[in-house]
Short mmCIF file of C-alpha atoms in Angstrom, two decimals:
data_model
loop_
_atom_site.label_atom_id
_atom_site.label_comp_id
_atom_site.label_asym_id
_atom_site.label_seq_id
_atom_site.Cartn_x
_atom_site.Cartn_y
_atom_site.Cartn_z
CA MET X 1037 -28.76 2.12 2.29
CA TYR X 1038 -25.26 1.56 3.68
CA ASN X 1039 -25.72 -2.19 3.26
CA ARG X 1040 -26.50 -1.61 -0.41
CA TYR X 1041 -23.35 0.48 -0.86
CA PHE X 1042 -21.32 -2.17 0.94
CA GLU X 1043 -22.60 -4.83 -1.46
CA LEU X 1044 -21.79 -2.54 -4.38
CA VAL X 1045 -18.20 -2.10 -3.16
CA LEU X 1046 -17.76 -5.86 -2.86
CA TYR X 1047 -19.29 -6.53 -6.27
CA LYS X 1048 -17.22 -3.79 -7.95
CA THR X 1049 -14.06 -5.13 -6.33
CA TYR X 1050 -14.84 -8.65 -7.53
CA ALA X 1051 -15.67 -7.40 -11.04
CA ASP X 1052 -12.42 -5.40 -11.26
CA LEU X 1053 -10.35 -8.36 -10.07
CA LYS X 1054 -12.02 -10.68 -12.55
CA ALA X 1055 -11.62 -8.21 -15.42
CA GLU X 1056 -7.96 -7.70 -14.59
CA SER X 1057 -7.26 -11.42 -14.46
CA GLU X 1058 -8.95 -11.93 -17.84
CA ARG X 1059 -6.70 -9.37 -19.53
CA THR X 1060 -3.69 -11.72 -19.30
CA TYR X 1061 -3.12 -15.33 -20.30
CA LEU X 1062 -1.84 -16.18 -16.82
CA GLY X 1063 -4.92 -14.77 -15.16
CA PHE X 1064 -4.74 -14.77 -11.37
CA LEU X 1065 -1.24 -16.27 -11.49
CA TRP X 1066 0.08 -12.98 -12.86
CA TRP X 1067 -0.64 -11.40 -9.44
CA VAL X 1068 2.04 -13.73 -8.11
CA PHE X 1069 4.53 -13.77 -10.99
CA GLU X 1070 4.66 -10.00 -11.45
CA PRO X 1071 5.82 -9.12 -7.90
CA ILE X 1072 8.15 -12.14 -7.83
CA LEU X 1073 9.85 -10.90 -11.02
CA PHE X 1074 9.97 -7.38 -9.60
CA MET X 1075 11.58 -8.53 -6.36
CA GLY X 1076 13.91 -10.88 -8.22
CA VAL X 1077 15.36 -8.03 -10.25
CA PHE X 1078 16.24 -6.03 -7.14
CA TYR X 1079 17.72 -9.07 -5.45
CA VAL X 1080 19.98 -9.76 -8.43
CA ILE X 1081 21.12 -6.11 -8.56
CA PHE X 1082 21.67 -5.45 -4.86
CA GLY X 1083 22.25 -8.93 -3.52
CA LEU X 1084 24.32 -10.58 -6.26
CA LEU X 1085 25.83 -7.99 -8.60
CA MET X 1086 26.51 -5.17 -6.13
CA LYS X 1087 26.92 -7.58 -3.20
CA ARG X 1088 25.35 -5.12 -0.78
CA GLY X 1089 23.45 -7.70 1.19
CA THR X 1090 24.15 -9.66 4.38
CA GLU X 1091 23.42 -13.34 4.89
CA ASP X 1092 19.81 -12.52 5.72
CA PHE X 1093 19.50 -9.99 2.91
CA VAL X 1094 16.91 -11.94 0.88
CA PRO X 1095 14.18 -12.04 3.57
CA PHE X 1096 15.21 -8.53 4.68
CA LEU X 1097 14.69 -7.24 1.12
CA LEU X 1098 11.51 -9.20 0.38
CA ILE X 1099 9.74 -7.96 3.50
CA GLY X 1100 10.49 -4.36 2.54
CA LEU X 1101 9.52 -4.77 -1.11
CA THR X 1102 6.31 -6.69 -0.42
CA THR X 1103 4.90 -4.25 2.09
CA TRP X 1104 6.05 -1.21 0.10
CA GLN X 1105 4.36 -2.47 -3.08
CA TRP X 1106 1.04 -2.71 -1.26
CA LEU X 1107 1.24 0.99 -0.44
CA LYS X 1108 2.53 2.03 -3.85
CA SER X 1109 -0.08 0.06 -5.80
CA CYS X 1110 -2.99 1.53 -3.87
CA ILE X 1111 -1.67 5.10 -4.08
CA SER X 1112 -0.75 4.89 -7.77
CA HIS X 1113 -4.06 3.34 -8.80
CA GLY X 1114 -6.14 5.48 -6.44
CA ALA X 1115 -5.07 8.87 -7.79
CA LEU X 1116 -7.57 8.79 -10.68
CA SER X 1117 -10.16 6.55 -9.02
CA ILE X 1118 -12.85 9.23 -8.76
CA THR X 1119 -12.06 10.63 -12.21
CA ASN X 1120 -12.21 7.16 -13.78
CA GLY X 1121 -15.64 6.61 -12.25
CA ARG X 1122 -17.19 9.39 -14.32
CA HIS X 1123 -19.28 7.05 -16.50
CA LEU X 1124 -20.96 5.47 -13.49
CA MET X 1125 -21.36 8.87 -11.80
CA GLN X 1126 -23.25 10.19 -14.80
CA ARG X 1127 -25.80 7.38 -14.58
CA VAL X 1128 -26.46 7.10 -10.87
CA HIS X 1129 -25.65 9.02 -7.73
CA LEU X 1130 -23.14 7.24 -5.54
CA PRO X 1131 -20.94 8.40 -2.67
CA LYS X 1132 -17.69 9.24 -4.45
CA VAL X 1133 -15.64 7.73 -1.63
CA ILE X 1134 -16.68 4.33 -3.02
CA PHE X 1135 -14.30 4.60 -5.97
CA PRO X 1136 -10.99 4.86 -4.05
CA ILE X 1137 -12.24 2.28 -1.54
CA VAL X 1138 -12.74 -0.21 -4.39
CA VAL X 1139 -9.19 0.44 -5.61
CA ILE X 1140 -7.80 -0.14 -2.11
CA LEU X 1141 -9.75 -3.39 -1.70
CA THR X 1142 -8.69 -4.63 -5.14
CA ASP X 1143 -5.00 -4.07 -4.52
CA SER X 1144 -5.28 -5.37 -0.95
CA VAL X 1145 -6.72 -8.68 -2.16
CA LYS X 1146 -3.72 -9.10 -4.45
CA PHE X 1147 -1.41 -8.16 -1.59
CA VAL X 1148 -2.86 -10.95 0.57
CA PHE X 1149 -1.73 -13.55 -1.98
CA ILE X 1150 1.80 -12.13 -2.05
CA PHE X 1151 2.02 -11.76 1.72
CA VAL X 1152 1.02 -15.37 2.26
CA LEU X 1153 3.76 -16.45 -0.16
CA LEU X 1154 6.21 -14.23 1.73
CA LEU X 1155 5.30 -15.92 5.02
CA ILE X 1156 5.75 -19.37 3.48
CA PHE X 1157 9.14 -18.35 2.09
CA LEU X 1158 10.22 -17.02 5.49
CA TRP X 1159 9.10 -20.19 7.27
CA LEU X 1160 10.95 -22.38 4.76
CA SER X 1161 14.04 -20.18 5.22
CA GLY X 1162 14.10 -20.79 8.96
CA TYR X 1163 12.18 -17.75 10.17
CA THR X 1164 9.43 -19.76 11.78
CA PRO X 1165 6.39 -18.22 13.50
CA ASN X 1166 7.11 -16.85 16.95
CA LEU X 1167 5.08 -15.61 19.92
CA ASN X 1168 5.25 -12.01 18.67
CA TYR X 1169 3.15 -12.89 15.62
CA TRP X 1170 0.12 -11.73 17.59
CA ALA X 1171 1.23 -8.14 16.88
CA LEU X 1172 1.41 -8.67 13.11
CA PRO X 1173 -2.30 -7.83 12.52
CA LEU X 1174 -1.74 -4.52 14.34
CA VAL X 1175 1.06 -3.59 11.95
CA LEU X 1176 -0.99 -4.67 8.93
CA PHE X 1177 -4.00 -2.70 10.14
CA THR X 1178 -1.88 0.39 10.77
CA GLN X 1179 -0.46 0.21 7.25
CA LEU X 1180 -3.98 -0.20 5.90
CA LEU X 1181 -4.96 3.02 7.69
CA VAL X 1182 -1.99 4.79 6.10
CA ILE X 1183 -3.00 3.49 2.68
CA ILE X 1184 -6.64 4.55 3.12
CA ALA X 1185 -5.61 7.99 4.36
CA VAL X 1186 -3.21 8.81 1.52
CA THR X 1187 -5.36 7.24 -1.20
CA LEU X 1188 -8.55 9.03 -0.13
CA LEU X 1189 -6.77 12.37 0.19
CA GLU X 1190 -5.13 12.18 -3.23
CA ALA X 1191 -8.34 10.90 -4.82
CA ALA X 1192 -10.16 13.92 -3.38
CA ILE X 1193 -7.65 16.47 -4.70
CA VAL X 1194 -6.35 15.06 -8.02
CA PRO X 1195 -9.59 15.74 -9.96
CA PHE X 1196 -9.00 19.45 -9.31
CA VAL X 1197 -5.23 19.31 -9.91
CA PRO X 1198 -4.64 16.44 -12.39
CA ASP X 1199 -0.88 17.04 -12.64
CA LEU X 1200 -0.58 16.29 -8.93
CA ARG X 1201 -0.50 12.58 -9.76
CA PHE X 1202 2.90 13.05 -11.44
CA VAL X 1203 4.21 14.75 -8.30
CA ILE X 1204 2.89 11.83 -6.23
CA GLU X 1205 4.63 9.30 -8.48
CA THR X 1206 7.91 11.23 -8.17
CA VAL X 1207 7.61 11.37 -4.39
CA LEU X 1208 6.86 7.64 -4.24
CA HIS X 1209 9.89 6.93 -6.41
CA ALA X 1210 12.11 8.96 -4.09
CA LEU X 1211 10.67 7.37 -0.94
CA PHE X 1212 11.25 3.92 -2.44
CA PHE X 1213 14.98 4.46 -1.91
CA LEU X 1214 14.63 6.42 1.33
CA THR X 1215 12.40 4.09 3.34
CA GLY X 1216 14.92 1.47 4.41
CA ILE X 1217 13.89 -1.20 1.93
CA PHE X 1218 17.51 -1.89 0.95
CA PHE X 1219 19.32 -0.96 4.15
CA ASN X 1220 19.11 -1.11 7.92
CA ALA X 1221 18.42 2.44 9.11
CA ALA X 1222 20.00 1.79 12.50
CA ASP X 1223 23.35 1.14 10.81
CA ILE X 1224 23.18 3.46 7.78
CA VAL X 1225 21.26 6.62 8.70
CA PRO X 1226 23.36 9.15 10.68
CA GLU X 1227 22.05 9.89 14.16
CA GLU X 1228 21.28 13.54 13.35
CA PHE X 1229 19.01 12.51 10.45
CA LYS X 1230 17.12 9.65 12.10
CA PHE X 1231 14.34 11.90 13.41
CA TYR X 1232 13.56 13.05 9.86
CA PHE X 1233 13.95 9.53 8.47
CA TYR X 1234 11.33 8.16 10.85
CA LEU X 1235 8.83 10.87 9.93
CA ASN X 1236 8.11 8.52 7.04
CA PRO X 1237 5.49 6.09 8.44
CA MET X 1238 6.57 3.32 6.08
CA ALA X 1239 10.11 3.42 7.49
CA ASN X 1240 8.64 2.60 10.90
CA LEU X 1241 6.24 -0.03 9.58
CA ILE X 1242 8.83 -1.91 7.54
CA GLU X 1243 11.07 -2.10 10.61
CA ASP X 1244 8.10 -3.39 12.62
CA TYR X 1245 7.44 -6.11 10.04
CA ARG X 1246 11.09 -7.17 10.16
CA ASN X 1247 11.15 -7.13 13.95
CA ILE X 1248 8.23 -9.55 14.09
CA LEU X 1249 8.99 -11.78 11.11
CA MET X 1250 12.79 -11.98 11.32
CA TYR X 1251 14.05 -10.93 14.75
CA ASP X 1252 11.32 -12.23 17.09
CA ARG X 1253 10.74 -8.75 18.53
CA LEU X 1254 7.63 -6.72 19.22
CA PRO X 1255 6.92 -3.64 17.10
CA ASP X 1256 7.20 -0.11 18.43
CA PHE X 1257 3.65 0.35 19.75
CA SER X 1258 4.10 4.07 20.42
CA SER X 1259 4.99 4.76 16.78
CA LEU X 1260 2.09 2.54 15.64
CA ALA X 1261 -0.29 4.59 17.79
CA VAL X 1262 1.00 7.90 16.40
CA ILE X 1263 0.81 6.64 12.80
CA ALA X 1264 -2.71 5.30 13.33
CA ALA X 1265 -3.90 8.56 14.93
CA CYS X 1266 -2.47 10.70 12.12
CA SER X 1267 -3.98 8.36 9.53
CA LEU X 1268 -7.43 8.48 11.13
CA PHE X 1269 -7.34 12.27 11.15
CA THR X 1270 -6.31 12.31 7.48
CA ILE X 1271 -9.09 9.86 6.61
CA TRP X 1272 -11.62 12.11 8.36
CA LEU X 1273 -10.28 15.15 6.47
CA ALA X 1274 -10.29 13.36 3.10
CA VAL X 1275 -13.86 12.11 3.57
CA ARG X 1276 -14.95 15.65 4.46
CA ILE X 1277 -13.39 16.98 1.25
CA ILE X 1278 -14.98 14.27 -0.89
CA LYS X 1279 -18.41 14.89 0.65
CA ARG X 1280 -17.97 18.66 0.22
CA TYR X 1281 -17.50 18.25 -3.53
CA GLU X 1282 -19.85 15.28 -3.97
CA TYR X 1283 -21.79 16.96 -6.78
CA VAL X 1284 -18.81 18.76 -8.29
CA TYR X 1285 -16.74 15.71 -9.23
CA PRO X 1286 -19.10 14.50 -12.02
CA ARG X 1287 -18.84 17.86 -13.77
CA ILE X 1288 -15.04 18.02 -13.43
CA SER X 1289 -14.64 14.49 -14.73
CA ILE X 1290 -16.68 14.91 -17.89
#
């Protein structure tokens, strides 16, 4: 049974990716052009017009934007994932957790393309692979756990409180400027506020990415462990909620 559901998740992910690519003339290339345009706008504003950047500001900024967009895309698209699956739910019984998982896989596939381009850009810019690259999969996996945790939890709750998705978007917008994407927290954030700043898991993860990719340093393994543990607990809680209301979601979504 689980093998059948696994095949369904893969097929649905492939179908969604194909359908999305067919909605634009550029097809799959739009997955690359869209984030490049997005990152280019912020570079022009902060790096050229406002002249806020240092000599390594471009890779510093791109690492933050690339990894943040992975999180934001999954969370934004996952909020209504169960609600948007109402037509399929009305025809056949499926574990409702499948719907947010498909969203996460879809956006993660697109992220892989962008992340590979980021690595190539870094290598061409002089930030060549180093011995600490072995820790990069740990950071990626930890961020994936964060994404799964938040996406599953919001997907479980939003069908009951639809307006919550607007609150989530507002919080994401605020965190976009408070996560250290545009600045080095060690230099900018006052010492008395650093504890609160690092309660944001993405602030820790973005620094870990930069430590590995730019500064040839290992990530903070203790913070990775704490983030992973909290994420696993949240995933367990979210799955429990979704299973608890397994037969309620189709009626709410009609």
